[in-house]
Coordinates of C-alpha atoms in Angstrom, one line a residue:
Chain A
M1 CA 121.8 89.1 59.2
E2 CA 118.2 88.1 59.8
T3 CA 117.0 88.5 63.4
I4 CA 115.2 85.4 64.5
F5 CA 114.8 86.1 68.2
K6 CA 114.7 89.4 70.1
R7 CA 113.2 91.0 73.2
P8 CA 109.6 92.1 72.5
E9 CA 109.1 95.8 72.5
A10 CA 106.5 95.4 75.2
L11 CA 109.0 93.9 77.5
A12 CA 111.4 96.2 79.4
A13 CA 115.1 95.8 79.2
A14 CA 115.3 95.1 82.9
P15 CA 116.7 92.2 84.9
T16 CA 113.9 90.5 87.0
H17 CA 114.1 89.5 90.6
Y18 CA 112.4 86.1 90.0
C19 CA 114.1 83.0 91.3
P20 CA 116.0 80.6 88.9
G21 CA 113.5 78.3 87.3
C22 CA 110.5 80.5 88.0
T23 CA 107.9 80.5 85.2
H24 CA 106.8 84.1 85.6
G25 CA 109.3 85.1 83.0
I26 CA 107.8 82.8 80.4
V27 CA 104.3 84.3 81.0
H28 CA 105.7 87.8 81.0
R29 CA 107.3 87.2 77.6
M30 CA 104.2 85.7 76.1
I31 CA 102.0 88.7 77.2
A32 CA 104.6 91.1 75.7
E33 CA 104.6 89.1 72.4
C34 CA 100.8 89.1 72.2
L35 CA 100.6 92.9 72.8
D36 CA 103.3 93.5 70.2
E37 CA 101.8 91.1 67.6
L38 CA 98.3 92.7 68.1
G39 CA 99.7 96.2 68.0
L40 CA 98.2 97.0 71.5
R41 CA 101.3 98.1 73.5
E42 CA 100.6 101.8 73.3
R43 CA 97.1 101.3 74.6
A44 CA 98.0 98.7 77.3
V45 CA 97.7 99.1 81.1
G46 CA 98.8 96.3 83.2
I47 CA 97.8 95.8 86.9
A48 CA 100.5 94.3 89.1
P49 CA 99.2 92.4 92.2
V50 CA 100.7 91.9 95.6
G51 CA 102.9 88.8 95.5
C52 CA 106.0 87.8 93.7
S53 CA 104.9 89.7 90.6
V54 CA 104.4 93.0 92.5
L55 CA 107.3 94.5 90.6
A56 CA 105.9 93.4 87.2
Y57 CA 105.6 97.1 86.4
N58 CA 109.3 97.3 86.1
Y59 CA 109.4 94.4 83.6
F60 CA 107.0 95.6 80.9
N61 CA 107.4 98.6 78.6
F62 CA 103.9 100.2 78.8
D63 CA 101.7 101.8 81.5
F64 CA 101.1 100.0 84.7
Q65 CA 99.3 100.3 88.0
Q66 CA 100.1 98.5 91.2
A67 CA 97.0 97.2 93.1
S68 CA 96.4 96.3 96.7
H69 CA 96.2 92.6 97.6
G70 CA 93.4 91.0 95.6
R71 CA 91.9 94.1 94.2
A72 CA 93.4 94.1 90.8
P73 CA 90.0 93.3 89.1
A74 CA 88.4 96.3 90.8
V75 CA 91.3 98.5 89.7
A76 CA 91.0 97.2 86.2
T77 CA 87.3 97.8 86.3
G78 CA 87.9 101.4 87.2
I79 CA 90.4 101.9 84.3
K80 CA 88.3 100.1 81.7
R81 CA 85.0 101.8 82.7
G82 CA 86.7 105.2 82.8
R83 CA 88.8 104.7 79.6
P84 CA 87.2 101.9 77.6
E85 CA 89.8 102.4 74.8
M86 CA 92.6 101.1 77.0
I87 CA 93.7 97.4 76.8
V88 CA 93.7 96.4 80.4
F89 CA 94.9 93.2 82.0
T90 CA 95.5 92.1 85.6
Y91 CA 98.4 89.8 86.5
Q92 CA 97.6 87.9 89.7
G93 CA 98.8 85.0 91.7
D94 CA 96.8 82.4 93.5
G95 CA 96.8 84.0 96.9
D96 CA 95.9 87.3 95.5
L97 CA 93.2 86.2 93.1
A98 CA 91.7 83.0 94.7
S99 CA 91.9 84.0 98.4
I100 CA 91.8 87.6 99.4
G101 CA 90.6 88.8 96.0
M102 CA 87.8 86.2 95.4
A103 CA 85.0 88.7 95.6
E104 CA 86.6 91.1 93.1
I105 CA 87.4 88.4 90.5
V106 CA 84.0 86.7 90.7
H107 CA 82.1 90.0 90.3
A108 CA 84.3 91.4 87.6
A109 CA 83.8 88.1 85.7
N110 CA 80.0 88.2 86.3
R111 CA 79.7 91.8 85.1
G112 CA 81.5 90.7 82.0
E113 CA 84.2 93.4 82.4
K114 CA 86.0 93.6 79.1
F115 CA 89.5 93.2 80.4
T116 CA 91.9 90.3 80.6
V117 CA 93.0 88.4 83.7
V118 CA 96.3 86.4 83.7
F119 CA 96.1 84.1 86.7
I120 CA 99.3 82.5 87.8
N121 CA 98.5 79.3 89.8
N122 CA 101.7 77.8 91.3
A123 CA 99.8 76.3 94.3
I124 CA 101.7 78.3 96.9
Y125 CA 102.3 81.8 98.3
G126 CA 105.6 82.8 96.8
M127 CA 106.7 86.2 98.1
T128 CA 105.8 85.7 101.7
G129 CA 107.8 82.5 101.8
G130 CA 105.8 79.4 100.8
Q131 CA 102.6 79.4 102.8
M132 CA 99.5 77.4 101.9
A133 CA 97.4 78.9 99.1
P134 CA 93.8 78.2 98.2
T135 CA 95.2 76.2 95.2
T136 CA 97.7 74.2 97.3
M137 CA 97.4 70.5 96.4
P138 CA 95.9 68.0 98.9
G139 CA 98.8 66.7 101.0
Q140 CA 101.2 69.3 99.8
V141 CA 103.7 70.5 102.4
T142 CA 104.0 74.3 102.9
T143 CA 105.2 76.4 105.8
T144 CA 101.6 76.7 107.1
S145 CA 100.7 73.1 106.3
P146 CA 103.7 71.3 107.6
F147 CA 101.9 68.0 107.6
G148 CA 100.5 68.5 104.2
R149 CA 97.2 70.2 103.2
D150 CA 94.5 68.5 105.2
V151 CA 91.3 68.8 103.1
A152 CA 89.2 67.8 106.1
Q153 CA 90.4 71.0 107.8
V154 CA 90.8 73.5 105.0
G155 CA 88.9 72.1 102.0
Y156 CA 90.1 71.2 98.5
P157 CA 92.1 73.4 96.2
V158 CA 89.9 76.0 94.4
R159 CA 89.5 75.4 90.7
M160 CA 89.0 79.0 89.5
C161 CA 88.3 78.3 85.8
E162 CA 85.5 75.9 86.7
L163 CA 84.1 78.3 89.3
L164 CA 84.1 81.3 86.9
A165 CA 82.8 79.2 84.0
A166 CA 79.7 78.5 86.1
L167 CA 78.6 82.1 85.7
K168 CA 76.1 82.7 82.9
T169 CA 77.8 85.8 81.6
Q170 CA 79.7 85.6 78.4
G171 CA 83.4 85.1 78.7
F172 CA 86.6 83.4 77.5
I173 CA 88.0 81.1 80.1
E174 CA 90.9 78.8 79.6
R175 CA 93.5 76.9 81.7
V176 CA 97.0 76.5 80.3
A177 CA 100.3 75.3 81.6
V178 CA 103.8 76.6 81.0
H179 CA 106.0 73.6 82.0
S180 CA 106.9 72.3 78.5
P181 CA 107.1 73.7 75.0
K182 CA 104.0 71.9 73.9
Y183 CA 101.9 73.5 76.6
I184 CA 103.6 76.9 76.2
I185 CA 102.6 77.0 72.5
R186 CA 99.0 76.4 73.6
A187 CA 99.3 79.0 76.3
K188 CA 100.4 81.6 73.9
K189 CA 97.4 80.9 71.7
A190 CA 95.0 81.3 74.6
L191 CA 96.6 84.5 75.8
K192 CA 96.5 86.0 72.3
K193 CA 92.9 85.0 71.9
A194 CA 92.1 86.7 75.2
F195 CA 93.7 89.9 74.2
Q196 CA 92.2 89.7 70.7
Y197 CA 88.7 89.4 72.3
Q198 CA 89.4 92.4 74.4
A199 CA 90.6 94.4 71.4
D200 CA 87.4 93.5 69.7
N201 CA 85.4 94.6 72.8
K202 CA 83.9 91.1 73.0
C203 CA 84.0 89.8 76.6
F204 CA 85.8 89.2 79.9
S205 CA 88.8 86.9 79.3
F206 CA 90.6 84.8 81.9
V207 CA 93.7 82.6 81.3
E208 CA 94.9 80.5 84.2
C209 CA 98.6 79.5 83.9
L210 CA 99.7 76.4 85.9
S211 CA 103.2 77.5 87.0
T212 CA 106.0 76.3 89.2
C213 CA 107.7 77.7 92.3
P214 CA 110.9 75.7 92.6
T215 CA 112.2 77.8 95.6
N216 CA 109.1 77.3 97.8
W217 CA 108.4 73.8 96.6
G218 CA 111.9 72.9 97.6
M219 CA 112.8 71.4 94.2
T220 CA 115.2 71.9 91.4
P221 CA 113.6 73.7 88.4
L222 CA 113.4 70.5 86.4
A223 CA 111.9 68.5 89.3
A224 CA 109.3 71.3 89.7
L225 CA 108.3 71.0 86.0
D226 CA 107.8 67.3 86.5
W227 CA 105.9 67.8 89.8
L228 CA 103.5 70.2 88.0
E229 CA 102.8 67.6 85.3
K230 CA 102.2 64.8 87.7
N231 CA 100.3 66.6 90.4
M232 CA 98.6 69.7 89.1
V233 CA 97.6 68.8 85.6
P234 CA 95.4 65.8 86.7
Y235 CA 93.6 68.0 89.2
Y236 CA 93.5 71.2 87.1
P237 CA 92.5 70.1 83.6
V238 CA 94.3 72.0 80.9
Q239 CA 91.5 73.0 78.6
N240 CA 89.1 75.7 77.4
F241 CA 86.1 76.2 79.7
K242 CA 84.2 78.9 77.9
D243 CA 84.6 80.6 74.6
L244 CA 82.1 83.5 74.2
V245 CA 79.0 81.5 75.0
E246 CA 76.5 82.9 77.5
Q247 CA 76.1 79.8 79.5
G248 CA 77.3 78.5 82.9
G249 CA 77.9 74.9 84.1
G250 CA 74.6 73.4 85.2
D251 CA 72.7 76.1 83.4
A252 CA 69.3 74.8 82.4
D253 CA 68.9 77.2 79.5
Chain B
M1 CA 69.6 129.7 87.5
A2 CA 66.6 129.8 89.9
K3 CA 66.6 128.0 93.2
V4 CA 65.3 124.5 93.3
L5 CA 64.3 122.5 96.3
M6 CA 66.5 119.4 96.6
K7 CA 67.5 116.7 99.0
G8 CA 71.1 117.1 100.1
N9 CA 72.2 113.7 98.6
E10 CA 70.7 114.5 95.2
A11 CA 72.0 118.0 95.2
I12 CA 75.5 116.7 95.9
A13 CA 75.1 114.3 93.0
E14 CA 74.0 117.0 90.6
A15 CA 76.8 119.4 91.8
A16 CA 79.4 116.7 91.1
V17 CA 78.0 116.0 87.6
R18 CA 78.2 119.8 86.8
A19 CA 81.7 119.8 88.2
G20 CA 82.8 117.1 85.7
G21 CA 82.7 114.2 88.2
L22 CA 81.5 111.9 85.4
C23 CA 82.9 108.6 86.7
Y24 CA 81.1 107.4 89.8
F25 CA 81.3 104.1 91.6
C26 CA 79.1 103.3 94.6
Y27 CA 77.8 100.7 97.0
P28 CA 74.4 101.2 98.7
I29 CA 74.4 102.3 102.3
T30 CA 72.0 104.4 104.3
P31 CA 71.8 107.4 104.6
Q32 CA 73.5 108.2 101.3
S33 CA 71.9 105.8 98.8
E34 CA 70.0 108.6 97.1
V35 CA 73.3 109.8 95.6
A36 CA 73.6 106.5 93.8
E37 CA 70.0 106.3 92.8
Y38 CA 70.1 109.8 91.4
L39 CA 73.3 109.1 89.4
S40 CA 72.0 105.8 88.0
R41 CA 69.5 107.9 86.1
R42 CA 71.6 111.0 85.6
M43 CA 74.9 109.6 84.3
P44 CA 73.5 108.1 81.1
E45 CA 72.1 111.5 80.3
V46 CA 75.5 113.2 80.4
G47 CA 77.5 110.3 79.0
G48 CA 79.1 109.6 82.4
T49 CA 80.0 106.3 84.0
F50 CA 77.9 104.8 86.8
L51 CA 78.7 101.5 88.3
Q52 CA 77.4 99.8 91.5
G53 CA 80.3 97.7 92.7
E54 CA 80.3 94.5 94.8
S55 CA 81.6 96.3 98.0
E56 CA 83.1 99.5 99.2
V57 CA 86.4 97.7 99.1
A58 CA 86.0 97.1 95.4
V59 CA 84.5 100.6 94.8
S60 CA 87.4 102.4 96.4
N61 CA 89.8 100.4 94.2
M62 CA 87.8 101.3 91.1
L63 CA 88.4 104.9 92.2
Y64 CA 92.1 104.1 92.3
G65 CA 92.1 102.6 88.8
A66 CA 90.0 105.3 87.2
A67 CA 91.8 108.1 88.9
G68 CA 95.1 106.6 87.9
A69 CA 94.0 106.5 84.3
G70 CA 93.4 110.3 84.6
V71 CA 89.6 110.2 85.0
R72 CA 87.7 112.5 87.4
A73 CA 86.3 109.6 89.6
W74 CA 84.5 109.9 92.8
S75 CA 82.3 108.0 95.3
T76 CA 80.0 108.5 98.2
S77 CA 79.3 106.3 101.2
S78 CA 78.5 106.4 104.9
S79 CA 80.6 105.6 107.9
P80 CA 80.9 101.8 107.9
G81 CA 81.4 101.9 104.1
I82 CA 84.1 104.6 104.5
S83 CA 86.0 102.4 106.9
L84 CA 86.1 99.8 104.2
M85 CA 87.5 102.4 101.7
M86 CA 90.3 103.4 104.0
E87 CA 92.9 100.9 102.6
A88 CA 92.4 102.2 99.1
L89 CA 92.4 105.9 100.2
S90 CA 95.8 105.2 101.7
Y91 CA 97.0 103.8 98.3
I92 CA 95.4 106.7 96.5
A93 CA 97.2 109.3 98.7
A94 CA 100.5 107.4 98.4
S95 CA 100.2 107.2 94.7
E96 CA 99.3 110.9 94.6
L97 CA 96.0 110.4 92.7
P98 CA 93.0 112.8 92.8
T99 CA 89.7 111.6 94.0
V100 CA 86.7 112.9 96.0
V101 CA 84.8 110.8 98.5
V102 CA 81.7 112.1 100.2
N103 CA 81.0 110.7 103.7
I104 CA 77.4 111.2 104.8
V105 CA 78.2 110.3 108.4
R106 CA 76.0 108.1 110.5
T107 CA 76.4 107.0 114.1
G108 CA 78.9 104.4 115.3
P109 CA 81.1 102.7 116.2
G110 CA 80.3 99.4 114.6
L111 CA 77.2 99.1 112.6
G112 CA 75.8 102.0 114.7
G113 CA 72.6 103.5 113.4
I114 CA 71.4 105.5 110.4
L115 CA 71.0 108.8 112.1
P116 CA 73.3 111.9 111.7
S117 CA 76.6 111.9 113.5
Q118 CA 80.0 113.7 113.5
G119 CA 81.8 110.6 114.8
D120 CA 84.1 110.2 111.8
Y121 CA 85.9 113.5 112.5
L122 CA 89.2 111.9 113.6
Q123 CA 89.1 109.2 110.8
A124 CA 88.6 111.9 108.2
V125 CA 91.0 114.5 109.6
K126 CA 93.9 112.5 111.0
G127 CA 94.4 110.1 108.0
G128 CA 92.1 107.2 108.5
G129 CA 93.9 104.5 106.7
H130 CA 97.4 103.2 107.3
G131 CA 100.5 105.2 106.8
D132 CA 101.6 108.8 106.9
Y133 CA 99.0 110.8 104.8
R134 CA 96.2 113.3 105.1
C135 CA 93.1 114.1 103.2
L136 CA 91.8 117.6 102.5
V137 CA 88.4 117.7 104.4
Y138 CA 85.5 120.0 103.7
A139 CA 82.5 120.1 106.0
P140 CA 79.4 121.7 104.5
S141 CA 76.7 123.0 106.9
S142 CA 73.9 123.4 104.4
V143 CA 72.8 121.8 101.2
Q144 CA 73.8 125.0 99.3
E145 CA 77.2 124.9 100.8
A146 CA 77.6 121.2 99.9
V147 CA 76.8 122.2 96.3
E148 CA 79.4 124.9 96.4
L149 CA 82.1 122.7 97.9
M150 CA 81.8 119.8 95.4
P151 CA 83.4 121.7 92.4
L152 CA 86.1 123.0 94.8
A153 CA 86.7 119.5 96.1
F154 CA 87.3 118.2 92.5
D155 CA 89.6 121.1 91.7
R156 CA 91.7 120.7 94.8
A157 CA 91.9 117.0 94.4
D158 CA 93.3 117.5 90.9
R159 CA 95.5 120.4 92.0
Y160 CA 97.1 118.6 94.9
R161 CA 96.8 115.1 93.5
N162 CA 95.3 113.9 96.8
P163 CA 92.1 112.5 98.0
V164 CA 89.5 115.0 99.2
I165 CA 86.8 114.1 101.7
V166 CA 83.5 116.0 101.9
L167 CA 82.3 115.3 105.4
G168 CA 78.6 115.7 105.6
D169 CA 76.2 114.0 108.0
G170 CA 72.9 112.3 107.8
M171 CA 71.2 115.7 108.3
I172 CA 73.0 117.3 105.3
G173 CA 72.3 114.2 103.1
Q174 CA 68.6 113.8 104.0
M175 CA 67.5 117.4 104.5
M176 CA 65.7 119.3 101.6
E177 CA 66.7 122.9 101.1
P178 CA 66.5 125.4 98.3
V179 CA 69.7 125.3 96.2
E180 CA 71.1 127.2 93.3
F181 CA 73.7 125.7 91.0
R182 CA 76.2 128.3 90.0
E183 CA 79.1 128.2 87.5
H184 CA 82.5 127.9 89.1
E185 CA 85.7 129.1 87.5
F186 CA 89.1 127.8 88.5
P187 CA 92.5 128.5 87.1
P188 CA 93.7 125.9 84.5
L189 CA 94.9 122.6 86.0
P190 CA 98.3 121.1 85.2
P191 CA 98.1 118.3 82.6
K192 CA 97.7 114.7 84.0
D193 CA 101.0 113.6 82.4
W194 CA 101.4 110.9 85.0
A195 CA 98.2 109.0 84.1
T196 CA 98.1 105.5 82.7
D197 CA 96.3 106.5 79.5
G198 CA 98.5 104.8 77.0
C199 CA 102.3 105.2 76.4
K200 CA 102.1 106.3 72.8
G201 CA 104.9 108.9 72.3
R202 CA 106.2 108.8 75.8
K203 CA 107.8 106.6 78.4
P204 CA 105.5 104.3 80.4
N205 CA 103.7 105.8 83.4
I206 CA 103.5 103.8 86.6
V207 CA 100.9 104.3 89.3
N208 CA 102.4 102.8 92.4
S209 CA 102.9 103.1 96.2
L210 CA 105.5 100.4 96.7
Y211 CA 108.9 101.8 97.9
L212 CA 111.3 99.1 99.0
D213 CA 114.2 101.5 99.1
P214 CA 113.9 103.4 102.4
V215 CA 115.5 106.5 100.9
K216 CA 112.8 106.7 98.2
E217 CA 110.0 106.0 100.7
E218 CA 111.3 108.8 102.9
E219 CA 111.3 111.1 99.8
L220 CA 107.7 110.3 99.2
N221 CA 106.8 110.8 102.9
Q222 CA 108.5 114.2 102.9
R223 CA 106.9 115.2 99.5
L224 CA 103.5 114.4 101.0
A225 CA 104.3 116.3 104.2
A226 CA 105.2 119.3 102.1
K227 CA 102.0 119.0 100.2
Y228 CA 100.0 119.0 103.5
E229 CA 101.9 122.1 104.6
R230 CA 100.9 123.8 101.3
M231 CA 97.3 122.9 102.1
K232 CA 97.7 124.5 105.6
Q233 CA 99.1 127.7 104.0
N234 CA 96.5 128.0 101.2
E235 CA 93.3 126.0 101.8
V236 CA 92.0 127.0 105.2
M237 CA 88.3 128.0 105.1
Y238 CA 86.0 129.1 107.9
E239 CA 83.0 131.2 108.7
E240 CA 82.8 133.6 111.6
Y241 CA 79.5 134.5 113.2
M242 CA 79.0 137.5 115.6
T243 CA 82.8 138.1 115.9
D244 CA 82.3 141.7 115.0
R245 CA 80.9 142.7 118.4
P246 CA 82.0 142.0 122.0
Y247 CA 81.9 138.4 123.1
E248 CA 83.2 136.4 126.0
V249 CA 82.5 132.9 124.7
L250 CA 83.7 131.3 121.5
L251 CA 81.8 128.4 120.2
V252 CA 83.5 126.1 117.7
A253 CA 81.3 123.9 115.6
Y254 CA 81.1 122.6 112.0
G255 CA 78.4 121.2 109.8
T256 CA 74.9 120.8 111.2
T257 CA 75.9 121.7 114.8
A258 CA 77.2 125.1 113.6
R259 CA 73.7 126.0 112.6
V260 CA 72.4 125.0 116.1
C261 CA 75.1 127.2 117.6
K262 CA 74.0 130.2 115.6
T263 CA 70.5 130.0 117.1
A264 CA 72.0 129.5 120.5
I265 CA 74.2 132.6 120.1
K266 CA 71.1 134.7 119.2
K267 CA 69.3 133.4 122.3
L268 CA 72.4 134.2 124.5
A269 CA 72.4 137.7 123.0
E270 CA 68.8 138.1 124.3
D271 CA 70.2 137.5 127.8
R272 CA 73.1 140.0 127.1
I273 CA 75.6 137.2 126.9
G274 CA 78.1 137.8 124.1
A275 CA 79.0 134.6 122.3
A276 CA 80.5 134.1 118.8
L277 CA 81.1 131.1 116.5
L278 CA 84.0 129.9 114.5
R279 CA 82.8 127.4 112.0
P280 CA 85.6 125.5 110.3
I281 CA 84.7 124.7 106.7
T282 CA 88.0 122.9 106.2
L283 CA 88.6 120.4 109.0
F284 CA 92.0 119.6 107.6
P285 CA 93.6 122.0 107.4
F286 CA 92.0 123.3 110.6
P287 CA 91.7 127.1 111.0
S288 CA 94.1 127.1 114.0
A289 CA 95.6 130.6 113.4
R290 CA 92.2 132.3 113.2
L291 CA 91.0 130.4 116.2
Y292 CA 93.9 131.7 118.3
E293 CA 93.1 135.3 117.3
L294 CA 89.4 134.9 117.9
A295 CA 90.0 133.3 121.3
K296 CA 91.9 136.3 122.7
P297 CA 88.9 138.1 124.3
V298 CA 87.1 135.0 125.6
K299 CA 86.7 133.4 129.0
F300 CA 86.5 130.0 127.4
L301 CA 85.8 128.1 124.2
M302 CA 83.3 125.3 123.7
S303 CA 83.4 122.7 121.0
V304 CA 79.9 121.6 120.1
E305 CA 79.6 118.3 118.2
M306 CA 77.5 115.3 117.4
S307 CA 80.3 113.0 118.8
C308 CA 82.0 112.5 122.2
G309 CA 84.3 115.5 121.5
Q310 CA 86.5 114.4 118.6
M311 CA 87.3 118.0 117.6
V312 CA 88.3 119.2 121.1
E313 CA 92.0 118.4 120.7
D314 CA 92.2 120.5 117.5
V315 CA 90.5 123.4 119.3
E316 CA 92.9 123.0 122.3
L317 CA 95.9 123.0 119.9
G318 CA 94.5 126.0 118.1
V319 CA 94.2 128.0 121.3
R320 CA 97.6 126.6 122.4
C321 CA 95.9 125.5 125.7
E322 CA 95.9 129.1 126.8
K323 CA 92.1 129.2 127.5
P324 CA 89.8 126.5 128.8
V325 CA 88.1 124.4 126.1
Y326 CA 84.8 122.8 127.1
F327 CA 82.8 120.4 125.2
Y328 CA 79.1 119.8 124.7
G329 CA 77.7 117.2 122.4
R330 CA 75.1 114.6 121.8
Q331 CA 75.6 111.2 120.4
G332 CA 73.6 108.3 119.0
G333 CA 72.0 110.4 116.3
L334 CA 70.6 113.0 118.7
V335 CA 71.3 116.6 117.7
P336 CA 72.1 119.2 120.4
T337 CA 69.4 121.8 120.7
P338 CA 70.0 125.5 120.9
E339 CA 68.5 125.5 124.4
E340 CA 71.0 122.8 125.5
V341 CA 73.9 124.9 124.2
V342 CA 72.6 128.0 125.9
D343 CA 72.4 126.1 129.2
Q344 CA 75.9 124.8 128.8
V345 CA 77.3 128.2 128.2
K346 CA 75.5 129.8 131.1
K347 CA 76.6 127.0 133.4
R348 CA 80.3 127.5 132.4
L349 CA 79.9 131.2 133.0
G350 CA 78.5 130.5 136.4
K351 CA 75.2 132.1 135.5
G352 CA 73.1 129.0 136.0
A353 CA 70.4 127.8 133.7

């Protein structure tokens, strides 16, 4: 009988701890598929963050390091500079990458570190129980913004792709979403391109995945997918921001 | 090889290169920046890795990544920068990774000043970052000794899979002295079969310090504790000075202040006062057993430091509080003079200055 669907070799045969309806599993699977399809699994090193995906090292079937909060790009820099033949990626949430780890991600991108960043933006801190993130939407209720995010007090959500694309250094920067098959197909293409560029030793690559958190958003999984489409996609454009060019937004060159 | 005149920071850099410390991450801070400047030129010559990071926080996490991938990675900094590295050093110790960090200590607390100090003793010796861990700590008292300790530090880091700190001070880093680079031979090291260097032909390796299961966490804590006990059994290093003749005072000092104490002991001898020195070379593990033996004939001990007496408690523990332990030190970047130490010893002996 022909096998038409199976677990990728790069994905471990392990049950995850993720909540029902969480989109981490979709992104995990796509990463594993990309590494399998590109034949990179045996050279791969993933970096797990602090956050819901802290245990990601249990869910993949290749080498992993667990990083302190926000420092995954520095850890990846150490691995990639020390062993350039490795295929290195960080897997980071929005609190990890866009709050406590802002310095590390910006400087890794600006140095053009030749590793891949998979950025999960679900507009909230998941593991600690639904606090406001730097990417929380204006007016969004969280456990630390009970009256909704007040942009007069805490500013607007950070658009990481746009921020990093403003750097002059060459890179691949794309925002994708994982709330419907149409978007997921595009997301897979972006992830594969990111890993291909790394395998070709081309440039820093960054893929932001708009994701859901039904538990901390207080919604059913289906309602969460709909909320992402209606609230996040208009604010966080799903598009490519940079593809290899050495140019930043507002660059006069 | 003939002796060459070198600044401490540059000699430390060269010694590390010769010891195979070919992956170096740094952030500028006085008084250790010459290490980074030297290696920015030297690493390309030897095919090594040099990278100036965006902060000590990032640099120490680069160490974690590279060490985890099985690379001999190291860094240097000075006190405020070392504080920023403490989080990652805790992760490195917990993940049982080898690395070497050189601290060219300056004054503090806070931003302090850029002059020599020994005010980071407790941070280096008692853990420093969060959680239950220790670093092996070497304290050179000359540029030559710093050069000798670098290869040992790399070897022991690999052997114990633990961070090793070389605790210098601004004097050791900035002073120029003649040095000779000698070949160092060590027994073969075990293979780094735990490193994240690609899972081809084996199960995935995971570098991690997260233990949600209390039983597993306790196993780690006890494994680390056993490691530190092995260090206490096997790694204690010290120098004795003038302990082979009668003495009634034992000075205890490390690094720069130990050299001051040697001059003071010679001056005391001129006045027919017998004093000797125990100079710990490893600060953790501390040479407690030898200290206890050497203290038997003395009236008192004196810890001489460029701090407010951070080592005193280890001296008291070493002598099991059976003899008085006095302290003399200067702070703020001021170095005790031999005359000051002589006066202090005479005062405690009731012989007046």
